[in-house]
């Protein structure tokens, strides 16, 4: 009787502290303690997982990641444009080159001799004749009167004309 | 070396003049943590290497729009977790692998990997982890290896703290049973 009374008093004291626990806390507590004990025991035997990596792997990994992130977003350096016309040296050099090329061109053009020009035109004519059919040439010659037309003026008339229009000195120098 | 505060990184990143420096600081602070987080999920080093680069490229592109209503590192962890899970799902689809055989494939990768030098017990723990459902494995890794708090894991995974605790307890029990079956006691 006395013991029941003491228990009730104790329970009353507990209830009056105001503390509560989450639902099913005491059911899970024993499991948590067992799991902790097992884990601690396991840790005393196995501290790490046994996996390894190649030598200097993490240095290389960091470099690889940086190349794919920080490295890729860096703006590509614009190629420096150097304006050639800003330099006086380039201006004068260009003008000199232009004059030199023009002069050389003209010089060689003038150096081409008339004889060379005649040879080239003769060759062209020859080639043209070679290209024309032989029979066409024969027909053309036979159909054309190639005799020199006779002068209608008499020789005496010409002689008189010369003697009346030219002096003795002029005739002497011309002949 | 003194760790730079996230707030300082964010402040520097918001200024175009100090943006590159901020990203360098962020990489120094988080690249290893994020690599290991991904590596424990996908197991293979080359896959983890590709994924960790993808994660930080996303971070670089989206850090401008990061709102400070969550913590920077939980935000990065969330990106890394999502990328890893997407990768594993694609791998399943690509290889037309049934779900229960994915862990077998990853276990084979682990054994064949030239970048695993764990002892017998470490190997057994990894094999035990690969028998767990993806989410339990994720939670166990974050709690056990990364030593994150439930609240932080909750922010990363979007799962309630209560559900996370339950998942972790179940994972631990399964690992215990697996290890006992392999005659490993601890």
mmCIF file of C-alpha atoms in Angstrom:
data_model
loop_
_atom_site.group_PDB
_atom_site.id
_atom_site.type_symbol
_atom_site.label_atom_id
_atom_site.label_comp_id
_atom_site.label_asym_id
_atom_site.label_seq_id
_atom_site.Cartn_x
_atom_site.Cartn_y
_atom_site.Cartn_z
ATOM 1 C CA UNK A 1 0.000 0.000 0.000
ATOM 2 C CA UNK A 2 2.798 2.299 0.987
ATOM 3 C CA UNK A 3 4.848 1.289 -2.107
ATOM 4 C CA UNK A 4 1.915 2.038 -4.478
ATOM 5 C CA UNK A 5 1.635 5.408 -2.891
ATOM 6 C CA UNK A 6 5.362 6.078 -3.422
ATOM 7 C CA UNK A 7 5.148 4.999 -7.123
ATOM 8 C CA UNK A 8 2.210 7.268 -7.731
ATOM 9 C CA UNK A 9 4.095 10.107 -6.144
ATOM 10 C CA UNK A 10 7.141 9.384 -8.323
ATOM 11 C CA UNK A 11 5.047 9.202 -11.501
ATOM 12 C CA UNK A 12 3.329 12.402 -10.530
ATOM 13 C CA UNK A 13 6.753 14.019 -10.184
ATOM 14 C CA UNK A 14 7.798 12.793 -13.614
ATOM 15 C CA UNK A 15 4.639 14.070 -15.238
ATOM 16 C CA UNK A 16 5.099 17.435 -13.638
ATOM 17 C CA UNK A 17 8.567 18.050 -15.142
ATOM 18 C CA UNK A 18 6.859 18.926 -18.418
ATOM 19 C CA UNK A 19 9.366 17.044 -20.629
ATOM 20 C CA UNK A 20 8.021 14.958 -23.506
ATOM 21 C CA UNK A 21 9.584 12.659 -26.105
ATOM 22 C CA UNK A 22 8.784 12.146 -29.805
ATOM 23 C CA UNK A 23 6.236 9.425 -30.583
ATOM 24 C CA UNK A 24 7.693 5.881 -30.416
ATOM 25 C CA UNK A 25 10.953 7.313 -29.128
ATOM 26 C CA UNK A 26 11.643 4.521 -26.637
ATOM 27 C CA UNK A 27 10.887 1.843 -29.254
ATOM 28 C CA UNK A 28 13.536 3.316 -31.577
ATOM 29 C CA UNK A 29 16.057 4.137 -28.867
ATOM 30 C CA UNK A 30 17.210 0.555 -28.342
ATOM 31 C CA UNK A 31 17.665 0.119 -32.104
ATOM 32 C CA UNK A 32 19.662 3.323 -32.287
ATOM 33 C CA UNK A 33 21.904 2.238 -29.419
ATOM 34 C CA UNK A 34 22.487 -1.201 -30.984
ATOM 35 C CA UNK A 35 23.276 0.371 -34.352
ATOM 36 C CA UNK A 36 25.713 2.790 -32.712
ATOM 37 C CA UNK A 37 27.449 -0.035 -30.853
ATOM 38 C CA UNK A 38 27.727 -2.130 -34.025
ATOM 39 C CA UNK A 39 29.033 0.837 -35.974
ATOM 40 C CA UNK A 40 31.630 1.666 -33.345
ATOM 41 C CA UNK A 41 32.790 -1.957 -33.292
ATOM 42 C CA UNK A 42 32.970 -2.021 -37.073
ATOM 43 C CA UNK A 43 34.940 1.239 -37.086
ATOM 44 C CA UNK A 44 37.470 -0.205 -34.695
ATOM 45 C CA UNK A 45 38.183 -2.837 -37.361
ATOM 46 C CA UNK A 46 37.583 -0.891 -40.597
ATOM 47 C CA UNK A 47 38.428 2.804 -40.712
ATOM 48 C CA UNK A 48 38.477 3.335 -44.458
ATOM 49 C CA UNK A 49 36.999 1.763 -47.541
ATOM 50 C CA UNK A 50 40.177 0.459 -49.218
ATOM 51 C CA UNK A 51 39.659 2.393 -52.475
ATOM 52 C CA UNK A 52 42.696 4.170 -53.885
ATOM 53 C CA UNK A 53 43.404 6.630 -56.711
ATOM 54 C CA UNK A 54 46.318 6.987 -59.168
ATOM 55 C CA UNK A 55 49.320 9.053 -58.052
ATOM 56 C CA UNK A 56 48.781 12.838 -58.114
ATOM 57 C CA UNK A 57 45.210 12.230 -59.199
ATOM 58 C CA UNK A 58 43.665 15.135 -57.292
ATOM 59 C CA UNK A 59 46.131 17.693 -58.686
ATOM 60 C CA UNK A 60 45.262 16.535 -62.208
ATOM 61 C CA UNK A 61 41.550 16.479 -61.403
ATOM 62 C CA UNK A 62 41.634 20.090 -60.236
ATOM 63 C CA UNK A 63 43.503 21.129 -63.393
ATOM 64 C CA UNK A 64 40.982 19.278 -65.595
ATOM 65 C CA UNK A 65 37.996 20.848 -63.881
ATOM 66 C CA UNK A 66 39.519 24.323 -64.034
ATOM 67 C CA UNK A 67 40.233 23.890 -67.752
ATOM 68 C CA UNK A 68 36.581 22.983 -68.368
ATOM 69 C CA UNK A 69 35.159 25.783 -66.226
ATOM 70 C CA UNK A 70 37.307 28.814 -65.471
ATOM 71 C CA UNK A 71 39.499 28.218 -68.551
ATOM 72 C CA UNK A 72 36.577 28.011 -70.980
ATOM 73 C CA UNK A 73 34.945 31.229 -69.894
ATOM 74 C CA UNK A 74 38.052 33.334 -70.198
ATOM 75 C CA UNK A 75 37.535 35.740 -73.157
ATOM 76 C CA UNK A 76 39.632 34.763 -76.129
ATOM 77 C CA UNK A 77 42.335 37.378 -76.590
ATOM 78 C CA UNK A 78 41.519 39.430 -79.688
ATOM 79 C CA UNK A 79 44.300 39.402 -82.257
ATOM 80 C CA UNK A 80 46.047 42.775 -82.229
ATOM 81 C CA UNK A 81 45.376 44.665 -85.446
ATOM 82 C CA UNK A 82 48.328 46.722 -86.615
ATOM 83 C CA UNK A 83 47.320 49.285 -89.245
ATOM 84 C CA UNK A 84 50.059 49.218 -91.846
ATOM 85 C CA UNK A 85 49.079 52.595 -93.349
ATOM 86 C CA UNK A 86 49.851 54.290 -90.073
ATOM 87 C CA UNK A 87 53.530 53.671 -90.706
ATOM 88 C CA UNK A 88 55.311 56.168 -93.022
ATOM 89 C CA UNK A 89 57.909 53.577 -93.909
ATOM 90 C CA UNK A 90 55.217 51.206 -95.284
ATOM 91 C CA UNK A 91 53.573 54.055 -97.217
ATOM 92 C CA UNK A 92 56.783 55.053 -98.985
ATOM 93 C CA UNK A 93 57.881 51.474 -99.539
ATOM 94 C CA UNK A 94 54.517 50.668 -101.168
ATOM 95 C CA UNK A 95 54.722 53.730 -103.456
ATOM 96 C CA UNK A 96 58.266 52.829 -104.466
ATOM 97 C CA UNK A 97 57.250 49.245 -105.240
ATOM 98 C CA UNK A 98 54.322 50.475 -107.338
ATOM 99 C CA UNK A 99 56.534 52.809 -109.371
ATOM 100 C CA UNK A 100 59.207 50.163 -109.793
ATOM 101 C CA UNK A 101 56.749 47.539 -111.055
ATOM 102 C CA UNK A 102 55.106 50.027 -113.463
ATOM 103 C CA UNK A 103 58.484 51.217 -114.783
ATOM 104 C CA UNK A 104 59.804 47.711 -115.329
ATOM 105 C CA UNK A 105 56.612 46.785 -117.142
ATOM 106 C CA UNK A 106 56.823 49.782 -119.474
ATOM 107 C CA UNK A 107 60.520 49.236 -120.111
ATOM 108 C CA UNK A 108 60.062 45.639 -121.179
ATOM 109 C CA UNK A 109 57.081 46.578 -123.307
ATOM 110 C CA UNK A 110 59.167 49.144 -125.219
ATOM 111 C CA UNK A 111 62.122 46.794 -125.509
ATOM 112 C CA UNK A 112 60.108 44.431 -127.667
ATOM 113 C CA UNK A 113 61.762 45.156 -131.165
ATOM 114 C CA UNK A 114 59.784 45.809 -134.433
ATOM 115 C CA UNK A 115 61.589 42.832 -135.975
ATOM 116 C CA UNK A 116 60.105 40.614 -133.241
ATOM 117 C CA UNK A 117 56.692 42.150 -133.927
ATOM 118 C CA UNK A 118 57.069 41.448 -137.744
ATOM 119 C CA UNK A 119 58.196 37.902 -137.086
ATOM 120 C CA UNK A 120 55.186 37.290 -134.912
ATOM 121 C CA UNK A 121 52.796 38.831 -137.514
ATOM 122 C CA UNK A 122 54.404 36.806 -140.346
ATOM 123 C CA UNK A 123 53.998 33.673 -138.305
ATOM 124 C CA UNK A 124 50.341 34.523 -137.761
ATOM 125 C CA UNK A 125 49.786 35.070 -141.489
ATOM 126 C CA UNK A 126 51.568 31.861 -142.313
ATOM 127 C CA UNK A 127 49.459 29.997 -139.798
ATOM 128 C CA UNK A 128 46.301 31.529 -141.305
ATOM 129 C CA UNK A 129 47.332 30.448 -144.813
ATOM 130 C CA UNK A 130 48.158 27.020 -143.535
ATOM 131 C CA UNK A 131 44.684 26.780 -142.065
ATOM 132 C CA UNK A 132 42.956 27.704 -145.386
ATOM 133 C CA UNK A 133 42.208 24.834 -147.692
ATOM 134 C CA UNK A 134 44.661 24.660 -150.656
ATOM 135 C CA UNK A 135 41.900 24.367 -153.242
ATOM 136 C CA UNK A 136 40.261 27.544 -151.936
ATOM 137 C CA UNK A 137 43.508 29.443 -152.494
ATOM 138 C CA UNK A 138 43.893 28.031 -156.066
ATOM 139 C CA UNK A 139 40.296 28.966 -156.906
ATOM 140 C CA UNK A 140 40.779 32.473 -155.532
ATOM 141 C CA UNK A 141 43.970 33.078 -157.583
ATOM 142 C CA UNK A 142 42.478 31.730 -160.822
ATOM 143 C CA UNK A 143 39.344 33.861 -160.449
ATOM 144 C CA UNK A 144 41.333 37.039 -159.781
ATOM 145 C CA UNK A 145 43.050 39.065 -162.541
ATOM 146 C CA UNK A 146 46.494 39.491 -161.138
ATOM 147 C CA UNK A 147 48.011 41.341 -164.168
ATOM 148 C CA UNK A 148 49.027 44.927 -163.439
ATOM 149 C CA UNK A 149 46.619 47.435 -164.965
ATOM 150 C CA UNK A 150 48.157 49.379 -167.843
ATOM 151 C CA UNK A 151 48.600 53.027 -167.337
ATOM 152 C CA UNK A 152 46.327 55.180 -169.433
ATOM 153 C CA UNK A 153 48.802 58.011 -169.446
ATOM 154 C CA UNK A 154 51.442 58.135 -172.269
ATOM 155 C CA UNK A 155 55.179 58.226 -171.343
ATOM 156 C CA UNK A 156 55.754 61.494 -173.255
ATOM 157 C CA UNK A 157 53.044 63.237 -171.289
ATOM 158 C CA UNK A 158 54.680 62.137 -168.039
ATOM 159 C CA UNK A 159 58.074 63.329 -169.256
ATOM 160 C CA UNK A 160 56.696 66.733 -170.104
ATOM 161 C CA UNK A 161 54.987 66.973 -166.720
ATOM 162 C CA UNK A 162 58.206 66.232 -164.862
ATOM 163 C CA UNK A 163 60.283 68.644 -166.877
ATOM 164 C CA UNK A 164 57.819 71.473 -166.402
ATOM 165 C CA UNK A 165 57.212 70.921 -162.660
ATOM 166 C CA UNK A 166 60.674 69.964 -161.280
ATOM 167 C CA UNK A 167 64.026 71.819 -161.645
ATOM 168 C CA UNK A 168 67.262 70.249 -162.872
ATOM 169 C CA UNK A 169 68.705 70.299 -159.337
ATOM 170 C CA UNK A 170 65.690 68.549 -157.799
ATOM 171 C CA UNK A 171 65.845 65.869 -160.441
ATOM 172 C CA UNK A 172 69.602 65.438 -159.888
ATOM 173 C CA UNK A 173 69.224 64.948 -156.086
ATOM 174 C CA UNK A 174 66.243 62.591 -156.437
ATOM 175 C CA UNK A 175 67.859 60.403 -158.997
ATOM 176 C CA UNK B 1 45.754 24.764 -43.339
ATOM 177 C CA UNK B 2 42.751 26.855 -42.387
ATOM 178 C CA UNK B 3 39.585 25.834 -44.215
ATOM 179 C CA UNK B 4 37.901 28.687 -45.991
ATOM 180 C CA UNK B 5 34.286 29.336 -45.013
ATOM 181 C CA UNK B 6 31.510 28.657 -47.534
ATOM 182 C CA UNK B 7 30.209 32.190 -47.044
ATOM 183 C CA UNK B 8 33.579 33.575 -48.137
ATOM 184 C CA UNK B 9 33.574 31.349 -51.237
ATOM 185 C CA UNK B 10 30.085 32.521 -52.170
ATOM 186 C CA UNK B 11 30.943 36.157 -51.601
ATOM 187 C CA UNK B 12 34.026 35.919 -53.787
ATOM 188 C CA UNK B 13 32.117 34.012 -56.452
ATOM 189 C CA UNK B 14 29.523 36.781 -56.704
ATOM 190 C CA UNK B 15 32.263 39.224 -57.708
ATOM 191 C CA UNK B 16 33.432 38.675 -61.297
ATOM 192 C CA UNK B 17 36.964 39.760 -60.388
ATOM 193 C CA UNK B 18 37.364 37.109 -57.684
ATOM 194 C CA UNK B 19 35.141 34.426 -59.233
ATOM 195 C CA UNK B 20 37.986 32.221 -60.462
ATOM 196 C CA UNK B 21 39.725 32.400 -57.113
ATOM 197 C CA UNK B 22 36.477 31.429 -55.362
ATOM 198 C CA UNK B 23 36.025 28.388 -57.568
ATOM 199 C CA UNK B 24 39.589 27.331 -56.892
ATOM 200 C CA UNK B 25 38.916 27.558 -53.161
ATOM 201 C CA UNK B 26 35.723 25.553 -53.579
ATOM 202 C CA UNK B 27 37.589 22.829 -55.454
ATOM 203 C CA UNK B 28 40.309 22.695 -52.828
ATOM 204 C CA UNK B 29 37.711 22.307 -50.121
ATOM 205 C CA UNK B 30 35.318 19.836 -51.703
ATOM 206 C CA UNK B 31 36.784 17.947 -54.640
ATOM 207 C CA UNK B 32 38.161 15.059 -52.571
ATOM 208 C CA UNK B 33 35.049 14.687 -50.411
ATOM 209 C CA UNK B 34 32.818 14.644 -53.463
ATOM 210 C CA UNK B 35 35.109 12.266 -55.343
ATOM 211 C CA UNK B 36 35.022 9.721 -52.496
ATOM 212 C CA UNK B 37 31.279 10.098 -52.098
ATOM 213 C CA UNK B 38 30.798 9.286 -55.790
ATOM 214 C CA UNK B 39 33.471 6.594 -55.824
ATOM 215 C CA UNK B 40 31.788 4.636 -53.012
ATOM 216 C CA UNK B 41 28.578 4.631 -55.010
ATOM 217 C CA UNK B 42 29.859 3.809 -58.489
ATOM 218 C CA UNK B 43 32.956 1.812 -57.318
ATOM 219 C CA UNK B 44 34.942 2.241 -60.558
ATOM 220 C CA UNK B 45 37.612 4.981 -60.525
ATOM 221 C CA UNK B 46 37.151 6.034 -64.165
ATOM 222 C CA UNK B 47 33.398 6.383 -63.744
ATOM 223 C CA UNK B 48 33.935 8.398 -60.559
ATOM 224 C CA UNK B 49 36.471 10.592 -62.374
ATOM 225 C CA UNK B 50 33.979 11.436 -65.145
ATOM 226 C CA UNK B 51 31.187 12.061 -62.685
ATOM 227 C CA UNK B 52 33.121 14.285 -60.309
ATOM 228 C CA UNK B 53 34.089 16.503 -63.256
ATOM 229 C CA UNK B 54 30.464 16.660 -64.414
ATOM 230 C CA UNK B 55 29.399 17.600 -60.890
ATOM 231 C CA UNK B 56 31.819 20.508 -60.601
ATOM 232 C CA UNK B 57 30.981 21.757 -64.086
ATOM 233 C CA UNK B 58 27.339 21.859 -62.959
ATOM 234 C CA UNK B 59 28.366 23.621 -59.766
ATOM 235 C CA UNK B 60 30.287 26.209 -61.814
ATOM 236 C CA UNK B 61 27.322 26.813 -64.114
ATOM 237 C CA UNK B 62 24.713 27.002 -61.368
ATOM 238 C CA UNK B 63 26.494 28.546 -58.408
ATOM 239 C CA UNK B 64 25.154 31.932 -59.495
ATOM 240 C CA UNK B 65 21.615 30.721 -58.902
ATOM 241 C CA UNK B 66 22.469 28.966 -55.625
ATOM 242 C CA UNK B 67 20.233 30.269 -52.879
ATOM 243 C CA UNK B 68 21.586 30.268 -49.364
ATOM 244 C CA UNK B 69 18.491 28.553 -47.969
ATOM 245 C CA UNK B 70 20.563 25.359 -47.946
ATOM 246 C CA UNK B 71 24.211 24.862 -47.118
ATOM 247 C CA UNK B 72 26.720 24.932 -49.950
ATOM 248 C CA UNK B 73 28.210 21.515 -49.237
ATOM 249 C CA UNK B 74 24.812 19.800 -48.930
ATOM 250 C CA UNK B 75 23.876 21.374 -52.277
ATOM 251 C CA UNK B 76 27.059 19.987 -53.900
ATOM 252 C CA UNK B 77 26.500 16.592 -52.250
ATOM 253 C CA UNK B 78 22.945 16.582 -53.612
ATOM 254 C CA UNK B 79 24.187 17.205 -57.167
ATOM 255 C CA UNK B 80 26.813 14.473 -56.743
ATOM 256 C CA UNK B 81 24.258 12.000 -55.357
ATOM 257 C CA UNK B 82 21.778 12.673 -58.150
ATOM 258 C CA UNK B 83 24.469 12.364 -60.832
ATOM 259 C CA UNK B 84 25.677 9.067 -59.365
ATOM 260 C CA UNK B 85 22.201 7.552 -59.078
ATOM 261 C CA UNK B 86 21.331 8.687 -62.616
ATOM 262 C CA UNK B 87 24.571 7.104 -63.825
ATOM 263 C CA UNK B 88 23.824 3.787 -62.085
ATOM 264 C CA UNK B 89 20.272 3.744 -63.463
ATOM 265 C CA UNK B 90 21.565 4.393 -66.994
ATOM 266 C CA UNK B 91 24.084 1.612 -66.540
ATOM 267 C CA UNK B 92 21.288 -0.785 -65.584
ATOM 268 C CA UNK B 93 19.235 0.238 -68.614
ATOM 269 C CA UNK B 94 22.183 0.147 -71.003
ATOM 270 C CA UNK B 95 23.284 -3.315 -69.953
ATOM 271 C CA UNK B 96 19.677 -4.454 -69.518
ATOM 272 C CA UNK B 97 20.733 -5.697 -66.107
ATOM 273 C CA UNK B 98 18.101 -6.820 -63.592
ATOM 274 C CA UNK B 99 18.281 -4.824 -60.372
ATOM 275 C CA UNK B 100 19.529 -7.718 -58.253
ATOM 276 C CA UNK B 101 22.457 -8.303 -60.606
ATOM 277 C CA UNK B 102 23.763 -4.752 -60.517
ATOM 278 C CA UNK B 103 25.444 -5.363 -57.163
ATOM 279 C CA UNK B 104 27.115 -8.481 -58.618
ATOM 280 C CA UNK B 105 28.510 -6.388 -61.460
ATOM 281 C CA UNK B 106 29.780 -3.720 -59.079
ATOM 282 C CA UNK B 107 31.334 -6.411 -56.854
ATOM 283 C CA UNK B 108 33.164 -7.808 -59.872
ATOM 284 C CA UNK B 109 34.374 -4.296 -60.734
ATOM 285 C CA UNK B 110 35.631 -3.939 -57.176
ATOM 286 C CA UNK B 111 37.623 -7.191 -57.274
ATOM 287 C CA UNK B 112 39.065 -6.436 -60.716
ATOM 288 C CA UNK B 113 39.907 -2.818 -59.874
ATOM 289 C CA UNK B 114 43.562 -1.894 -59.746
ATOM 290 C CA UNK B 115 42.617 0.960 -57.443
ATOM 291 C CA UNK B 116 41.392 -1.109 -54.509
ATOM 292 C CA UNK B 117 43.980 -2.222 -52.014
ATOM 293 C CA UNK B 118 41.750 -3.018 -49.051
ATOM 294 C CA UNK B 119 42.373 -6.072 -46.885
ATOM 295 C CA UNK B 120 39.999 -9.032 -46.592
ATOM 296 C CA UNK B 121 37.721 -7.337 -44.060
ATOM 297 C CA UNK B 122 37.513 -4.124 -46.095
ATOM 298 C CA UNK B 123 36.646 -6.155 -49.167
ATOM 299 C CA UNK B 124 33.930 -8.029 -47.257
ATOM 300 C CA UNK B 125 32.464 -4.768 -45.998
ATOM 301 C CA UNK B 126 32.304 -3.434 -49.551
ATOM 302 C CA UNK B 127 30.715 -6.671 -50.734
ATOM 303 C CA UNK B 128 28.215 -6.482 -47.881
ATOM 304 C CA UNK B 129 27.383 -2.906 -48.869
ATOM 305 C CA UNK B 130 26.787 -3.988 -52.450
ATOM 306 C CA UNK B 131 24.067 -6.370 -51.292
ATOM 307 C CA UNK B 132 22.114 -3.422 -49.860
ATOM 308 C CA UNK B 133 19.458 -1.477 -51.775
ATOM 309 C CA UNK B 134 20.952 1.651 -53.331
ATOM 310 C CA UNK B 135 19.385 4.044 -50.840
ATOM 311 C CA UNK B 136 20.538 2.082 -47.772
ATOM 312 C CA UNK B 137 24.046 1.917 -49.251
ATOM 313 C CA UNK B 138 23.988 5.663 -49.865
ATOM 314 C CA UNK B 139 22.848 6.421 -46.322
ATOM 315 C CA UNK B 140 25.332 4.013 -44.754
ATOM 316 C CA UNK B 141 28.219 5.544 -46.728
ATOM 317 C CA UNK B 142 27.289 9.092 -45.770
ATOM 318 C CA UNK B 143 26.866 8.191 -42.097
ATOM 319 C CA UNK B 144 29.775 5.782 -41.705
ATOM 320 C CA UNK B 145 32.496 7.117 -44.043
ATOM 321 C CA UNK B 146 31.553 10.783 -44.539
ATOM 322 C CA UNK B 147 30.364 11.082 -40.915
ATOM 323 C CA UNK B 148 27.509 13.384 -41.852
ATOM 324 C CA UNK B 149 24.679 14.118 -39.422
ATOM 325 C CA UNK B 150 21.196 12.774 -40.095
ATOM 326 C CA UNK B 151 19.967 16.352 -40.595
ATOM 327 C CA UNK B 152 22.587 16.919 -43.281
ATOM 328 C CA UNK B 153 21.814 13.601 -44.988
ATOM 329 C CA UNK B 154 18.143 14.554 -44.827
ATOM 330 C CA UNK B 155 18.903 17.825 -46.632
ATOM 331 C CA UNK B 156 20.897 15.985 -49.296
ATOM 332 C CA UNK B 157 18.506 13.114 -49.932
ATOM 333 C CA UNK B 158 15.205 14.816 -49.163
ATOM 334 C CA UNK B 159 14.294 11.980 -46.771
ATOM 335 C CA UNK B 160 13.049 12.516 -43.223
ATOM 336 C CA UNK B 161 15.469 12.010 -40.336
ATOM 337 C CA UNK B 162 13.269 9.214 -38.921
ATOM 338 C CA UNK B 163 13.293 7.286 -42.189
ATOM 339 C CA UNK B 164 17.050 7.769 -42.484
ATOM 340 C CA UNK B 165 17.634 6.362 -38.998
ATOM 341 C CA UNK B 166 15.487 3.344 -39.768
ATOM 342 C CA UNK B 167 17.345 2.751 -43.054
ATOM 343 C CA UNK B 168 20.724 3.052 -41.351
ATOM 344 C CA UNK B 169 19.767 0.618 -38.569
ATOM 345 C CA UNK B 170 18.533 -1.930 -41.094
ATOM 346 C CA UNK B 171 21.721 -1.510 -43.148
ATOM 347 C CA UNK B 172 23.909 -2.080 -40.088
ATOM 348 C CA UNK B 173 21.961 -5.226 -39.150
ATOM 349 C CA UNK B 174 22.281 -6.614 -42.687
ATOM 350 C CA UNK B 175 26.020 -5.935 -42.702
ATOM 351 C CA UNK B 176 26.408 -7.683 -39.345
ATOM 352 C CA UNK B 177 24.604 -10.742 -40.640
ATOM 353 C CA UNK B 178 26.663 -10.750 -43.862
ATOM 354 C CA UNK B 179 29.922 -10.513 -41.926
ATOM 355 C CA UNK B 180 28.878 -13.252 -39.510
ATOM 356 C CA UNK B 181 28.093 -15.518 -42.445
ATOM 357 C CA UNK B 182 31.607 -14.823 -43.714
ATOM 358 C CA UNK B 183 32.998 -15.740 -40.252
ATOM 359 C CA UNK B 184 34.037 -12.180 -39.562
ATOM 360 C CA UNK B 185 33.148 -10.966 -36.120
ATOM 361 C CA UNK B 186 33.618 -7.514 -34.722
#
